[in-house]
Every structure is written in structure tokens, then in C-alpha cells.
RNA sequence: GAUCUCGUAGCUCAGUCGGUAGAGCACUUGACUUUUAAUCAAGGAGUCAUGGGUUCGAGUCCCAUCGAGAUCACCA
């Protein structure tokens, strides 16, 4: 405690009290449980386990060939006493390795051992608890059961753990016993989750590899990584409700960005050929297993390109991600019952053709009332405010989306739903837009960007009409963005991906909370 | 936001018809100098999420609140 107060101990559990007593006893013995000086780590558990070598001599004895002097640091995760010897499992960032300690090795230990409190019997056997961080030094060997083990000659406390960790055990068949599984506790105490559930750690390592792969790909493509404002005076670029805040010095409202699209396009106006941003977006909407109020997006914009070019680039990027994240370096990813193939080219299907294929309905020739009848007949929820474009979108969402398992580009959307997208070069009423669907879910959204400033102004005005009719998600007029377009933006292709969704896809997780270290939670009540 | 399910020891979970709170691991004490879900013996550990109600009596039945999960609605 900062003010030197002792925390009250009256509502601590038995085990917490015992650990505090152990801490006190260590101090009384002159052993500092939280030493300041660094501990020099020379090796990591996984490397030793993987690379230890020994040879059998002619007389049958063994000769250890490497790791004769090692120092490791980590948490003690298991301990098995065997008389005057002891086995422990040490867990460091690389994995686990077994430790072997003998009483004889600690009889004359310089580390605070006294006749009244021998290092082994008193300190190691009694005052060392599971979860403590220790530094150990010794040599590697193989036990007679064949497990690579560190024969510990010195042990140093690095940090005492005052709370018992959940004990997760794994038997010889690999079955996990007493796993720490309660999602609430796992998300609230991710540090505990990461400590005891190695597969959770592996998921997050994969997430980072996903992001690094994307960065490398886009850097090689020659795009410039940029940062744009998170606090925006006008929230634009997407249809969503924002978080609102207030800047005191300027005495003005600000919004946490729901998208960065309009800023990235300003940079294309400014003369950059290609830019990308990886960052957090914030949307003040409902939460469920695919939505968190803050989430990560990748957006990139490239001048002189169109949406066909983006489809090619997307195929190459996804193939590379798959190779980086699959277990075998291949392009296939197992996801539930499906094996997803990320080697391109992906199927390209117009929205109208997709609906025709999966419903038999020709939405191009059907009029609004025919679509309404179809929806009613199929039990698709609709309301009176929905125009033809919205009805088509509803039919697609209900009847088609779930069938798009293998990566599929769905192309050419009605103009009404895409206020920032260039009109189709040859199909009236449509825009040059695609969404990428994988595993029945949308993972990316792209288009040939609208760069006609007069057309863009009309689209914003249509949005204002929607807002006037009560649409809380309609976009606001952004005069500065229009001014930028009036100066001239080259033809540009742009695309956005939900990074968390990609992380879920490539790690086989069905909840966004499993790919966010700290998903949003209601406050704990004590 | 709606509906359903759940909340019991540090962890994972039992708890029958409403009748003194249970197990395994973890913890404590003891035995064991190559064990490994170590084993063996003994022991301790609980505001049954919180607050009300019904009842002679509530972990159990009822109501409210808090938290979580699932499904739906909205969205990426």
C-alpha cells in the first residue's frame, strides 16, 4: 500500500493468510521476497526441453552434452515432494520444465540457511508456494522416466504470490482436469487465465502474428502506415452510434471515431499513393459475442486502383495470413465442421446473382411489393420504412449469407446503402462495392471510392434526410471532407477489415472476448 | 434492449421431497532422495452472489437487485 497501511486481513481466506505469514517468515530469515536486483536468465524452458542431448557411455552411464550451467526464471506451477528430494514444474514465457531439488544440495546454502531454518526443509518445502516467481540455476539432465529436468543447485525468490492460482492438471493422455473455465473470471482476471491456460496464451500470440503479417504485407505493397484522429468533431465514415465526450479547453463536443475512412481519403487527396491504419474504433452499440464497444480495424486506401484490384490484393493477403497462422504453413484453416481454403481466386458473385442462386428470386426485375410479399411469406422481419435496397439486404442476410462458407466476394450493391461508394461503371442503381464473406460472416468491406465531390454532396444530403426521419446512424455532413474532394481525389480503392473478426476466424474462436485481452465488462461489485 | 439459463470452499463441481454444508484438486501436519494428475495417513477451510419474503425450519420455494453466459434485435 502506498501509505504503508496494512490491508485488513479479516476477510482473507485461509490460504491468503498463510501466504502472508510465509512472506513474513521469509523476511525474518533475511530472504527478500521481492528483490530489486535483476536475475540473469540464460535459458528458457522450451529450448532446453527441445534441445537437451546426452549420450550413453559404454559402461552404461550417461554423459550430459549440453545445458551444463543454466539459469531460468518463472512461476512454480506444481510441486511434488519425494522425501528428501522434490520435483517442481517451472513455467516461464516459453513453457514448462521440471525442476529437481535435493536436500543435500541446500544443506550449506548461502541463501539465508541457518541450522534453525535450513534452506531445503524450511524455506523451499514450507515457505515456497505455488505461483511464486523464482530464479533457479543448475544443470539439465534426464530423469529415469525420460523427462528433461533441471537439477537445481540454487534457488532465489523473485516474487511471492499471495493468492492461490487455480490448479489445472493434465494427465498422461493430455486430458485437462479442473480447468479454469468460468468466462467471467477468465475475462476479469486475464492474468490468471493466461497463467494457467496455455491455449489462451497461444490464441493471443496468433492474434499478434496476424497483425504483423498484415503489416508486412501492406508495407511490401508500398503503403504508408499512418495515424489519424481518434477524437473527431464529426463522426463519419460509417453508420453507427458514437461515444460522445467533451474537450474542456476548447469547450466543444468530440466523438470517439466510429471509422477513419474520411481522414484516410484526405491523405490520398494530399498526394499519398497508398495509406493504411490499424487501430481502434468505438461504437456505442450492443455487445454480444461478436461485438465489443472498442474494436480494431484495418483500413487501406490506394490511389489509381479500383475494387477489382482490391479483390486480387485481398486474396493474396488472406492466403499469406493463412500460411502464417495455420499449423502446417498451408492455406487451409479448420473452422468447426468446415475446412476453409484461402488460396485464391475466390468466388465472385453479384448480390443479385447470389439471391437468385439461393432463393430463386430475381430481385432485379421484382418490384418493391413483390419483395415485400416474399419477405412476409418467408417470415423475414420488415417494416414500412424499408425501401427496395433495404429489402434486398434483408433477404440476403436471412437467406444467403449463412451459405457463403468458403471465401466469397459479394459484389455490386444498391447505391442507397453505400453513401461513400462510386457508382457502378456500367450497372445503373448499383455501386462498385464488395464484401468478403467467410464462414457465413462478413469479414471485409471495400469499394471504388466516390471521388466526385458533387455526387458526394448529394449522398450526404440523402443521409441528412434519413437523420431527419430519425435514423440515428445516418452520416453527418462533413464540409471539410467535401472541400478536400473538391480539390481533387484521384480514383481510389479502399477496404476495411475487422481485425477481431479475422482473429476469431483464424484462431477458431466463436466469441470476440476470446481474442481481446480485456473485453468490456460491467464493473465488479465487492 | 427482450427472453432463457446460471452464481455453493482458492479451482472444478455434487447437494434428493425444504430438516446440522459435501467430493476431487489446492491448503495444513506427518512419511518417502529420479517423482510427474506422484503416492500414503490425518486435519483445516463456506456471509451457499446480495437483499427481502413464505415457513417451526431455506443452498433448495417466491420476489427484487447485481454479475455472467446463451438466443434474439442492432451492428463490424
Coordinates of C-alpha atoms (C1' of nucleotides) in Angstrom, one line a residue:
Chain A
X1 CA 0.0 0.0 0.0
X2 CA 1.3 3.4 -0.9
X3 CA 0.7 4.9 2.5
X4 CA 2.2 2.0 4.3
X5 CA -1.2 0.7 5.6
X6 CA -1.6 -3.0 6.1
X7 CA -4.6 -4.3 4.3
X8 CA -7.2 -5.6 6.6
X9 CA -6.9 -9.4 7.0
X10 CA -10.3 -10.2 8.5
X11 CA -11.9 -11.3 5.2
X12 CA -9.0 -13.1 3.7
X13 CA -9.1 -16.8 3.0
X14 CA -7.1 -19.3 5.0
X15 CA -4.7 -19.7 2.1
X16 CA -4.1 -15.9 1.7
X17 CA -3.4 -15.6 5.4
X18 CA -0.9 -18.5 5.2
X19 CA 0.9 -16.9 2.3
X20 CA 1.2 -13.6 4.1
X21 CA 2.7 -15.5 7.0
X22 CA 5.2 -17.2 4.7
X23 CA 6.1 -13.8 3.4
X24 CA 6.8 -12.5 6.9
X25 CA 8.8 -15.6 7.8
X26 CA 11.0 -15.1 4.7
X27 CA 11.8 -11.6 5.7
X28 CA 12.6 -12.7 9.2
X29 CA 15.1 -15.2 7.8
X30 CA 16.7 -12.4 5.8
X31 CA 15.3 -13.5 2.5
X32 CA 13.8 -10.7 0.4
X33 CA 10.6 -11.9 -1.3
X34 CA 10.6 -9.0 -3.8
X35 CA 14.3 -8.3 -4.6
X36 CA 15.2 -5.3 -6.6
X37 CA 18.2 -6.6 -8.4
X38 CA 17.7 -8.3 -11.7
X39 CA 18.1 -12.0 -12.1
X40 CA 20.1 -13.0 -15.2
X41 CA 18.2 -15.5 -17.2
X42 CA 20.4 -17.6 -19.5
X43 CA 17.9 -20.1 -20.9
X44 CA 14.2 -20.8 -21.4
X45 CA 12.3 -23.9 -20.6
X46 CA 11.1 -24.8 -24.1
X47 CA 14.5 -24.6 -25.6
X48 CA 16.1 -26.9 -23.1
X49 CA 13.3 -29.4 -23.3
X50 CA 13.6 -29.4 -27.1
X51 CA 17.3 -29.5 -27.4
X52 CA 18.8 -31.3 -24.4
X53 CA 21.2 -34.0 -25.5
X54 CA 23.1 -36.8 -23.7
X55 CA 25.0 -39.9 -24.7
X56 CA 25.1 -43.3 -23.1
X57 CA 28.7 -44.4 -22.4
X58 CA 30.0 -48.0 -22.8
X59 CA 29.7 -48.6 -19.0
X60 CA 26.0 -47.7 -19.2
X61 CA 26.4 -44.3 -17.5
X62 CA 25.1 -41.1 -19.1
X63 CA 27.1 -38.2 -20.3
X64 CA 25.3 -34.9 -20.5
X65 CA 26.3 -33.0 -23.6
X66 CA 24.7 -29.5 -23.1
X67 CA 23.0 -27.1 -20.7
X68 CA 25.6 -27.7 -18.0
X69 CA 25.0 -24.3 -16.5
X70 CA 21.6 -22.7 -16.9
X71 CA 19.6 -20.1 -15.1
X72 CA 15.9 -19.8 -15.6
X73 CA 13.1 -17.7 -14.1
X74 CA 9.4 -18.2 -13.8
X75 CA 6.5 -19.4 -11.7
X76 CA 6.4 -22.6 -9.7
X77 CA 3.2 -24.3 -11.1
X78 CA 3.4 -27.7 -9.4
X79 CA 5.4 -29.3 -6.6
X80 CA 5.8 -33.0 -5.7
X81 CA 7.7 -33.8 -2.5
X82 CA 9.5 -37.1 -2.5
X83 CA 11.2 -37.4 0.9
X84 CA 14.4 -35.5 0.9
X85 CA 14.0 -34.6 -2.7
X86 CA 11.4 -32.5 -4.5
X87 CA 10.2 -32.1 -8.1
X88 CA 8.6 -28.9 -9.3
X89 CA 7.3 -27.5 -12.6
X90 CA 8.7 -24.1 -13.5
X91 CA 6.7 -22.1 -16.1
X92 CA 8.4 -19.3 -18.0
X93 CA 7.2 -17.4 -21.1
X94 CA 8.3 -20.3 -23.3
X95 CA 6.6 -23.2 -21.5
X96 CA 7.2 -25.5 -18.6
X97 CA 10.2 -27.6 -17.4
X98 CA 10.6 -29.9 -14.5
X99 CA 12.9 -29.0 -11.6
X100 CA 14.7 -31.5 -9.3
X101 CA 15.8 -30.4 -5.9
X102 CA 17.8 -32.4 -3.4
X103 CA 18.1 -31.7 0.3
X104 CA 21.8 -32.4 0.2
X105 CA 22.4 -29.6 -2.3
X106 CA 20.9 -27.0 0.1
X107 CA 22.5 -28.0 3.4
X108 CA 25.2 -25.5 3.1
X109 CA 23.3 -23.0 1.1
X110 CA 24.5 -19.4 1.4
X111 CA 20.9 -18.2 0.7
X112 CA 19.8 -17.5 4.2
X113 CA 20.1 -21.0 5.5
X114 CA 20.7 -21.4 9.2
X115 CA 20.7 -24.5 11.4
X116 CA 17.3 -23.4 12.7
X117 CA 15.9 -22.8 9.2
X118 CA 17.6 -24.9 6.7
X119 CA 17.0 -23.8 3.1
X120 CA 15.5 -27.0 1.9
X121 CA 13.3 -28.2 4.8
X122 CA 12.2 -24.8 6.0
X123 CA 12.4 -22.4 3.1
X124 CA 11.8 -24.5 0.0
X125 CA 9.4 -27.1 1.4
X126 CA 7.4 -24.7 3.6
X127 CA 7.7 -21.1 2.5
X128 CA 7.7 -21.6 -1.2
X129 CA 4.2 -21.6 -2.6
X130 CA 2.7 -22.5 -6.0
X131 CA 2.6 -19.4 -8.1
X132 CA 5.8 -17.8 -6.7
X133 CA 8.3 -16.4 -9.1
X134 CA 11.7 -17.9 -8.6
X135 CA 15.1 -17.9 -10.3
X136 CA 16.9 -21.2 -10.4
X137 CA 20.3 -22.2 -11.5
X138 CA 21.7 -25.7 -12.1
X139 CA 22.2 -28.1 -14.9
X140 CA 20.0 -30.1 -17.2
X141 CA 19.6 -33.9 -17.1
X142 CA 17.1 -36.6 -17.9
X143 CA 15.3 -38.5 -15.2
X144 CA 15.0 -42.2 -15.4
X145 CA 11.5 -41.7 -16.7
X146 CA 13.0 -39.7 -19.6
X147 CA 11.9 -36.2 -18.7
X148 CA 14.3 -33.4 -19.3
X149 CA 14.8 -31.7 -15.9
X150 CA 16.8 -29.0 -14.3
X151 CA 18.9 -30.2 -11.3
X152 CA 18.6 -27.0 -9.2
X153 CA 21.6 -26.0 -7.2
X154 CA 20.5 -22.5 -6.2
X155 CA 17.0 -21.1 -5.9
X156 CA 16.2 -17.4 -5.4
X157 CA 12.8 -15.9 -4.6
X158 CA 11.9 -13.3 -7.2
X159 CA 8.3 -12.5 -6.3
X160 CA 6.0 -14.1 -3.7
X161 CA 2.4 -14.8 -4.8
X162 CA -0.1 -14.0 -2.1
X163 CA -3.1 -15.6 -3.8
X164 CA -3.6 -19.3 -4.8
X165 CA -3.8 -19.8 -8.6
X166 CA -6.4 -22.2 -9.9
X167 CA -4.6 -25.6 -10.2
X168 CA -5.1 -27.1 -13.7
X169 CA -3.8 -30.6 -14.1
X170 CA -3.1 -32.5 -17.3
X171 CA -2.9 -36.3 -17.2
X172 CA -0.8 -38.7 -19.3
X173 CA -3.4 -38.8 -22.0
X174 CA -3.5 -35.0 -22.2
X175 CA -6.9 -34.7 -20.5
X176 CA -7.3 -31.4 -18.6
X177 CA -8.6 -31.6 -15.1
X178 CA -10.1 -28.8 -13.1
X179 CA -9.6 -26.3 -15.9
X180 CA -10.1 -22.6 -15.0
X181 CA -13.2 -22.2 -17.3
X182 CA -15.6 -19.6 -15.8
X183 CA -15.7 -17.0 -18.6
X184 CA -16.5 -14.1 -16.2
X185 CA -13.4 -14.9 -14.0
X186 CA -11.2 -15.6 -17.0
X187 CA -12.0 -12.2 -18.6
X188 CA -11.9 -10.2 -15.4
X189 CA -8.6 -11.8 -14.3
X190 CA -7.0 -12.4 -17.7
X191 CA -3.6 -12.5 -15.9
X192 CA -4.8 -15.7 -14.2
X193 CA -6.3 -17.0 -17.4
X194 CA -3.0 -16.5 -19.2
X195 CA -1.0 -18.1 -16.4
X196 CA -3.0 -21.3 -16.2
X197 CA -4.4 -21.8 -19.7
X198 CA -1.7 -22.1 -22.3
X199 CA -4.1 -22.3 -25.2
X200 CA -5.4 -18.8 -24.3
X201 CA -1.9 -17.5 -24.5
X202 CA -1.5 -19.3 -27.9
X203 CA -4.6 -17.6 -29.2
X204 CA -3.2 -14.1 -28.4
X205 CA 0.2 -14.9 -29.8
X206 CA -1.6 -15.9 -33.0
X207 CA -3.5 -12.6 -33.0
X208 CA -0.3 -10.7 -32.9
X209 CA 1.1 -12.8 -35.7
X210 CA -2.0 -12.0 -37.7
X211 CA -1.4 -8.2 -37.3
X212 CA 2.3 -8.5 -38.0
X213 CA 1.6 -10.4 -41.2
X214 CA -0.8 -7.8 -42.4
X215 CA 1.7 -5.0 -41.6
X216 CA 4.4 -6.8 -43.5
X217 CA 2.1 -7.4 -46.5
X218 CA 1.0 -3.8 -46.7
X219 CA 4.5 -2.4 -46.2
X220 CA 5.7 -4.6 -49.0
X221 CA 2.9 -3.3 -51.1
X222 CA 4.4 0.1 -50.6
X223 CA 1.6 1.6 -48.4
X224 CA 2.4 4.1 -45.7
X225 CA 1.2 3.3 -42.2
X226 CA -0.4 6.4 -40.7
X227 CA -2.4 7.5 -37.7
X228 CA -5.5 9.7 -37.8
X229 CA -7.6 11.3 -35.1
X230 CA -9.5 9.2 -32.6
X231 CA -11.2 12.3 -31.2
X232 CA -13.3 13.7 -34.0
X233 CA -15.5 16.7 -34.1
X234 CA -17.8 15.0 -36.7
X235 CA -18.2 11.2 -36.6
X236 CA -18.3 9.9 -40.2
X237 CA -17.3 7.1 -42.4
X238 CA -19.7 4.5 -41.1
X239 CA -23.3 4.0 -39.9
X240 CA -23.1 3.7 -36.1
X241 CA -23.8 5.5 -32.9
X242 CA -20.8 7.1 -31.4
X243 CA -19.4 7.7 -27.9
X244 CA -19.6 11.4 -27.1
X245 CA -17.1 13.3 -25.0
X246 CA -16.2 16.9 -24.2
X247 CA -13.0 18.8 -24.6
X248 CA -12.7 21.3 -21.7
X249 CA -10.1 23.8 -23.1
X250 CA -11.9 24.1 -26.5
X251 CA -15.3 23.7 -24.8
X252 CA -16.6 21.6 -27.6
X253 CA -18.1 18.1 -28.0
X254 CA -15.9 15.4 -29.5
X255 CA -16.7 11.9 -30.7
X256 CA -14.6 8.8 -30.4
X257 CA -14.2 7.7 -34.0
X258 CA -16.6 5.1 -35.5
X259 CA -14.4 5.0 -38.6
X260 CA -11.3 6.7 -40.0
X261 CA -12.3 6.5 -43.7
X262 CA -12.8 10.2 -44.3
X263 CA -9.4 11.1 -42.8
X264 CA -7.5 8.4 -44.8
X265 CA -9.1 9.7 -48.0
X266 CA -8.0 13.2 -47.1
X267 CA -4.4 11.8 -47.1
X268 CA -5.0 10.4 -50.6
X269 CA -6.1 13.9 -51.6
X270 CA -2.9 15.1 -50.1
X271 CA -0.9 13.0 -52.5
X272 CA 0.0 9.8 -50.8
X273 CA -0.4 6.9 -53.2
X274 CA -1.5 4.4 -50.5
X275 CA -2.1 4.6 -46.8
X276 CA -3.2 2.2 -44.1
X277 CA -4.2 2.4 -40.5
X278 CA -4.6 -0.3 -37.9
X279 CA -6.4 1.0 -34.9
X280 CA -9.3 1.0 -32.5
X281 CA -12.8 2.1 -33.4
X282 CA -15.5 2.8 -30.9
X283 CA -19.2 2.2 -31.4
X284 CA -21.8 2.8 -28.8
X285 CA -24.0 -0.2 -29.5
X286 CA -25.0 -3.5 -28.1
X287 CA -22.5 -6.1 -27.1
X288 CA -22.6 -9.8 -27.9
X289 CA -20.2 -12.5 -28.8
X290 CA -19.1 -10.7 -32.0
X291 CA -19.3 -7.0 -30.7
X292 CA -17.2 -5.1 -28.3
X293 CA -17.6 -1.3 -27.8
X294 CA -14.0 -0.8 -28.9
X295 CA -12.6 -3.0 -31.6
X296 CA -9.8 -3.0 -34.1
X297 CA -10.0 -2.2 -37.8
X298 CA -7.6 -2.2 -40.7
X299 CA -8.4 0.2 -43.4
X300 CA -6.3 0.9 -46.5
X301 CA -6.7 3.1 -49.5
X302 CA -4.7 3.1 -52.7
X303 CA -4.8 5.7 -55.5
X304 CA -5.4 4.8 -59.2
X305 CA -6.9 1.4 -58.3
X306 CA -10.5 0.0 -58.3
X307 CA -12.4 -2.7 -56.5
X308 CA -11.3 -5.4 -58.9
X309 CA -7.7 -4.7 -57.9
X310 CA -8.7 -4.9 -54.3
X311 CA -10.1 -8.3 -54.7
X312 CA -6.8 -9.6 -56.1
X313 CA -4.9 -8.0 -53.2
X314 CA -7.3 -9.3 -50.7
X315 CA -6.8 -12.9 -52.0
X316 CA -3.1 -12.5 -51.7
X317 CA -3.2 -11.0 -48.2
X318 CA -5.6 -13.8 -46.9
X319 CA -3.5 -16.5 -48.4
X320 CA -0.5 -15.1 -46.7
X321 CA -2.3 -14.8 -43.4
X322 CA -3.5 -18.4 -43.6
X323 CA 0.0 -19.6 -44.3
X324 CA 1.3 -17.7 -41.3
X325 CA -1.4 -18.9 -38.9
X326 CA -2.2 -22.4 -40.0
X327 CA -0.4 -25.2 -38.1
X328 CA 1.2 -26.6 -41.3
X329 CA 2.0 -23.4 -43.2
X330 CA -0.7 -24.3 -45.7
X331 CA -3.7 -22.3 -46.9
X332 CA -6.4 -24.4 -45.3
X333 CA -7.9 -23.5 -41.9
X334 CA -10.1 -25.8 -39.9
X335 CA -13.1 -23.9 -38.5
X336 CA -15.7 -26.0 -36.8
X337 CA -17.1 -28.5 -39.3
X338 CA -15.6 -26.7 -42.3
X339 CA -12.1 -26.6 -43.8
X340 CA -11.7 -23.1 -45.3
X341 CA -9.4 -22.8 -48.3
X342 CA -7.7 -19.4 -48.5
X343 CA -5.7 -19.9 -51.7
X344 CA -7.2 -17.6 -54.4
X345 CA -9.0 -16.9 -56.6
X346 CA -12.2 -16.7 -54.5
X347 CA -15.6 -16.9 -55.9
X348 CA -17.0 -13.6 -57.1
X349 CA -20.8 -13.3 -57.1
X350 CA -23.0 -10.3 -57.6
X351 CA -25.5 -9.7 -54.8
X352 CA -28.4 -10.2 -57.2
X353 CA -27.0 -13.5 -58.6
X354 CA -26.4 -14.7 -55.0
X355 CA -30.0 -14.1 -54.1
X356 CA -31.1 -15.7 -57.4
X357 CA -29.0 -18.7 -56.6
X358 CA -30.0 -19.3 -53.1
X359 CA -33.7 -18.3 -53.2
X360 CA -34.7 -18.4 -56.9
X361 CA -35.8 -14.8 -56.6
X362 CA -34.9 -12.3 -59.3
X363 CA -34.6 -9.1 -57.3
X364 CA -33.5 -7.1 -60.3
X365 CA -36.9 -7.5 -62.0
X366 CA -39.0 -7.8 -58.9
X367 CA -40.7 -4.6 -57.7
X368 CA -40.9 -3.5 -54.1
X369 CA -44.2 -5.1 -53.3
X370 CA -43.1 -8.4 -54.8
X371 CA -40.1 -8.3 -52.4
X372 CA -42.4 -7.4 -49.5
X373 CA -44.6 -10.4 -50.3
X374 CA -41.6 -12.7 -50.4
X375 CA -40.3 -11.4 -47.1
X376 CA -43.7 -11.9 -45.4
X377 CA -44.0 -15.4 -46.9
X378 CA -40.6 -16.4 -45.6
X379 CA -41.0 -14.8 -42.2
X380 CA -38.4 -12.2 -42.7
X381 CA -39.0 -9.2 -40.4
X382 CA -39.5 -6.0 -42.3
X383 CA -41.1 -2.6 -41.7
X384 CA -42.7 0.1 -43.8
X385 CA -39.7 2.4 -43.9
X386 CA -37.7 -0.1 -45.8
X387 CA -37.1 0.6 -49.5
X388 CA -36.1 -1.8 -52.2
X389 CA -32.4 -1.7 -51.4
X390 CA -33.0 -2.4 -47.7
X391 CA -35.4 -5.3 -48.5
X392 CA -32.8 -6.9 -50.8
X393 CA -30.3 -6.5 -47.9
X394 CA -32.6 -8.2 -45.5
X395 CA -33.3 -11.1 -47.9
X396 CA -29.6 -11.5 -48.4
X397 CA -28.9 -11.5 -44.7
X398 CA -31.6 -14.1 -44.0
X399 CA -31.3 -16.4 -47.0
X400 CA -27.8 -16.2 -48.5
X401 CA -25.2 -15.0 -46.0
X402 CA -25.0 -18.3 -44.0
X403 CA -24.3 -20.3 -47.1
X404 CA -21.1 -18.4 -48.0
X405 CA -18.6 -20.6 -46.2
X406 CA -15.6 -20.6 -48.5
X407 CA -14.2 -17.1 -49.0
X408 CA -16.5 -15.3 -51.4
X409 CA -16.6 -11.8 -52.8
X410 CA -20.1 -10.5 -52.9
X411 CA -20.1 -7.6 -55.4
X412 CA -22.2 -4.7 -56.7
X413 CA -24.6 -3.3 -54.1
X414 CA -27.5 -1.0 -54.4
X415 CA -26.4 2.7 -54.2
X416 CA -28.8 3.6 -51.4
X417 CA -26.8 1.6 -48.8
X418 CA -23.4 2.9 -49.8
X419 CA -23.1 6.7 -49.5
X420 CA -19.3 6.8 -49.9
X421 CA -19.0 4.5 -52.9
X422 CA -18.6 5.3 -56.6
X423 CA -21.5 4.5 -58.9
X424 CA -21.0 1.4 -61.0
X425 CA -19.3 1.9 -64.3
X426 CA -22.0 0.0 -66.2
X427 CA -24.8 -1.0 -63.9
X428 CA -27.3 1.8 -63.1
X429 CA -28.5 1.9 -59.5
X430 CA -25.5 -0.1 -58.2
X431 CA -22.2 0.9 -56.8
X432 CA -18.7 -0.7 -57.2
X433 CA -18.6 -2.3 -53.8
X434 CA -17.8 -5.8 -52.5
X435 CA -17.9 -7.5 -49.2
X436 CA -15.9 -10.6 -48.4
X437 CA -17.7 -13.4 -46.7
X438 CA -16.1 -16.4 -45.0
X439 CA -17.7 -19.0 -42.8
X440 CA -21.1 -17.3 -43.3
X441 CA -19.9 -14.0 -41.9
X442 CA -18.8 -10.7 -43.4
X443 CA -15.1 -10.0 -42.7
X444 CA -14.3 -7.1 -45.1
X445 CA -16.0 -4.3 -46.9
X446 CA -14.5 -2.5 -49.9
X447 CA -15.2 -0.2 -52.8
X448 CA -14.1 2.1 -55.5
X449 CA -14.2 5.3 -53.5
X450 CA -16.6 8.0 -54.5
X451 CA -14.4 11.0 -55.6
X452 CA -17.0 13.1 -57.4
X453 CA -17.5 15.9 -54.9
X454 CA -20.9 16.9 -56.3
X455 CA -22.2 13.4 -56.2
X456 CA -20.7 13.0 -52.6
X457 CA -22.6 16.2 -51.5
X458 CA -25.9 14.7 -52.8
X459 CA -25.2 11.5 -50.9
X460 CA -24.6 13.4 -47.7
X461 CA -27.8 15.3 -48.2
X462 CA -29.7 12.0 -48.6
X463 CA -28.1 10.9 -45.3
X464 CA -29.3 14.2 -43.7
X465 CA -32.8 13.3 -44.8
X466 CA -32.5 9.9 -43.2
X467 CA -31.3 11.6 -40.0
X468 CA -34.3 14.0 -40.1
X469 CA -36.5 10.9 -40.3
X470 CA -34.9 9.6 -37.1
X471 CA -32.1 7.4 -38.3
X472 CA -29.6 7.7 -35.5
X473 CA -26.9 6.1 -37.6
X474 CA -27.1 8.3 -40.6
X475 CA -23.9 10.1 -41.5
X476 CA -23.4 13.8 -40.8
X477 CA -22.4 16.3 -43.5
X478 CA -18.7 16.8 -43.5
X479 CA -17.9 20.1 -45.2
X480 CA -14.2 19.8 -44.9
X481 CA -14.2 16.4 -46.4
X482 CA -16.2 17.8 -49.4
X483 CA -13.8 20.6 -49.7
X484 CA -11.0 18.1 -49.9
X485 CA -12.8 16.2 -52.7
X486 CA -13.3 19.5 -54.5
X487 CA -9.5 20.0 -54.6
X488 CA -9.5 16.6 -56.3
X489 CA -9.0 13.0 -55.1
X490 CA -7.6 10.5 -57.6
X491 CA -9.6 7.4 -58.3
X492 CA -9.0 5.3 -55.3
X493 CA -9.9 1.9 -54.0
X494 CA -10.4 1.4 -50.2
X495 CA -11.1 -1.5 -47.9
X496 CA -11.8 -2.2 -44.3
X497 CA -11.4 -5.4 -42.3
X498 CA -12.5 -6.1 -38.7
X499 CA -9.3 -7.4 -37.1
X500 CA -11.0 -9.0 -34.2
X501 CA -13.2 -10.9 -36.6
X502 CA -10.2 -12.1 -38.6
X503 CA -8.5 -13.1 -35.3
X504 CA -11.6 -15.2 -34.5
X505 CA -11.7 -16.7 -37.9
X506 CA -8.0 -17.7 -37.9
X507 CA -7.9 -18.9 -34.3
X508 CA -11.2 -20.8 -34.4
X509 CA -12.8 -18.8 -31.7
X510 CA -16.6 -18.1 -31.7
X511 CA -16.5 -15.2 -29.2
X512 CA -14.8 -11.8 -29.7
X513 CA -14.0 -11.9 -26.0
X514 CA -11.6 -14.8 -26.6
X515 CA -9.4 -12.6 -29.0
X516 CA -9.5 -9.4 -26.8
X517 CA -7.2 -9.4 -23.8
X518 CA -9.6 -7.3 -21.8
X519 CA -13.1 -7.4 -23.2
X520 CA -15.5 -4.8 -21.8
X521 CA -17.2 -6.0 -18.6
X522 CA -19.6 -4.4 -16.2
X523 CA -17.9 -3.3 -13.0
X524 CA -17.4 -5.9 -10.3
X525 CA -19.3 -5.5 -7.1
X526 CA -17.5 -6.3 -4.0
Chain B
rG1 C1' -33.0 -3.6 -25.1
rA2 C1' -36.1 -8.7 -24.7
rU3 C1' -36.2 -14.0 -23.3
rC4 C1' -33.9 -18.3 -21.1
rU5 C1' -30.1 -20.5 -18.0
rC6 C1' -26.5 -20.0 -14.2
rG7 C1' -24.0 -17.9 -9.4
rU8 C1' -22.2 -23.4 -3.2
rA9 C1' -14.5 -23.9 -0.3
rG10 C1' -8.7 -20.8 -3.9
rC11 C1' -10.4 -24.1 -8.7
rU12 C1' -13.8 -27.8 -10.9
rC13 C1' -18.4 -29.5 -9.3
rA14 C1' -22.3 -32.6 -6.2
rG15 C1' -26.2 -31.2 -2.9
rU16 C1' -32.7 -36.0 -3.5
rC17 C1' -39.1 -34.3 -1.1
rG18 C1' -37.5 -27.8 2.5
rG19 C1' -34.7 -30.9 8.0
rU20 C1' -27.0 -30.0 11.1
rA21 C1' -22.8 -28.0 4.1
rG22 C1' -20.3 -32.4 0.6
rA23 C1' -16.3 -34.5 -3.0
rG24 C1' -11.7 -34.2 -6.0
rC25 C1' -7.6 -31.0 -6.6
rA26 C1' -5.4 -26.9 -3.8
rC27 C1' -4.1 -25.9 1.7
rU28 C1' -2.0 -27.7 6.8
rU29 C1' 0.7 -31.7 9.7
rG30 C1' 3.5 -36.3 9.1
rA31 C1' 6.2 -40.4 5.8
rC32 C1' 9.1 -41.2 1.3
rU33 C1' 16.4 -38.7 -2.2
rU34 C1' 14.5 -39.8 -10.1
rU35 C1' 8.6 -38.1 -9.0
rU36 C1' 5.2 -36.5 -12.7
rA37 C1' -2.9 -35.9 -12.5
rA38 C1' 3.1 -38.7 -7.5
rU39 C1' 1.5 -41.9 -3.5
rC40 C1' 0.0 -43.0 1.7
rA41 C1' -2.1 -41.2 6.7
rA42 C1' -4.5 -37.4 9.4
rG43 C1' -6.6 -32.4 9.5
rG44 C1' -8.5 -27.4 8.5
rA45 C1' -11.2 -24.5 5.2
rG46 C1' -18.0 -21.8 3.4
rU47 C1' -21.8 -14.5 4.6
rC48 C1' -24.4 -21.2 -0.4
rA49 C1' -23.9 -13.6 -5.4
rU50 C1' -26.8 -9.6 -2.5
rG51 C1' -31.4 -8.0 -0.1
rG52 C1' -36.3 -9.2 1.2
rG53 C1' -40.4 -12.9 1.7
rU54 C1' -43.0 -17.8 2.8
rU55 C1' -42.1 -21.5 6.7
rC56 C1' -41.3 -24.3 13.1
rG57 C1' -37.1 -24.6 9.7
rA58 C1' -34.5 -22.1 3.1
rG59 C1' -28.3 -23.7 -0.6
rU60 C1' -33.3 -25.7 -2.1
rC61 C1' -39.7 -22.4 -2.8
rC62 C1' -41.3 -16.9 -4.1
rC63 C1' -39.9 -11.6 -5.3
rA64 C1' -36.3 -7.9 -6.3
rU65 C1' -31.3 -6.4 -7.3
rC66 C1' -26.2 -7.4 -9.0
rG67 C1' -23.0 -10.2 -12.3
rA68 C1' -22.1 -13.8 -16.2
rG69 C1' -23.4 -17.0 -20.4
rA70 C1' -26.7 -18.3 -24.5
rU71 C1' -30.5 -17.0 -28.0
rC72 C1' -32.9 -12.8 -30.4
rA73 C1' -32.8 -7.5 -32.1
rC74 C1' -28.8 -3.8 -34.0
rC75 C1' -24.1 -3.7 -35.9
rA76 C1' -18.0 -4.7 -37.7

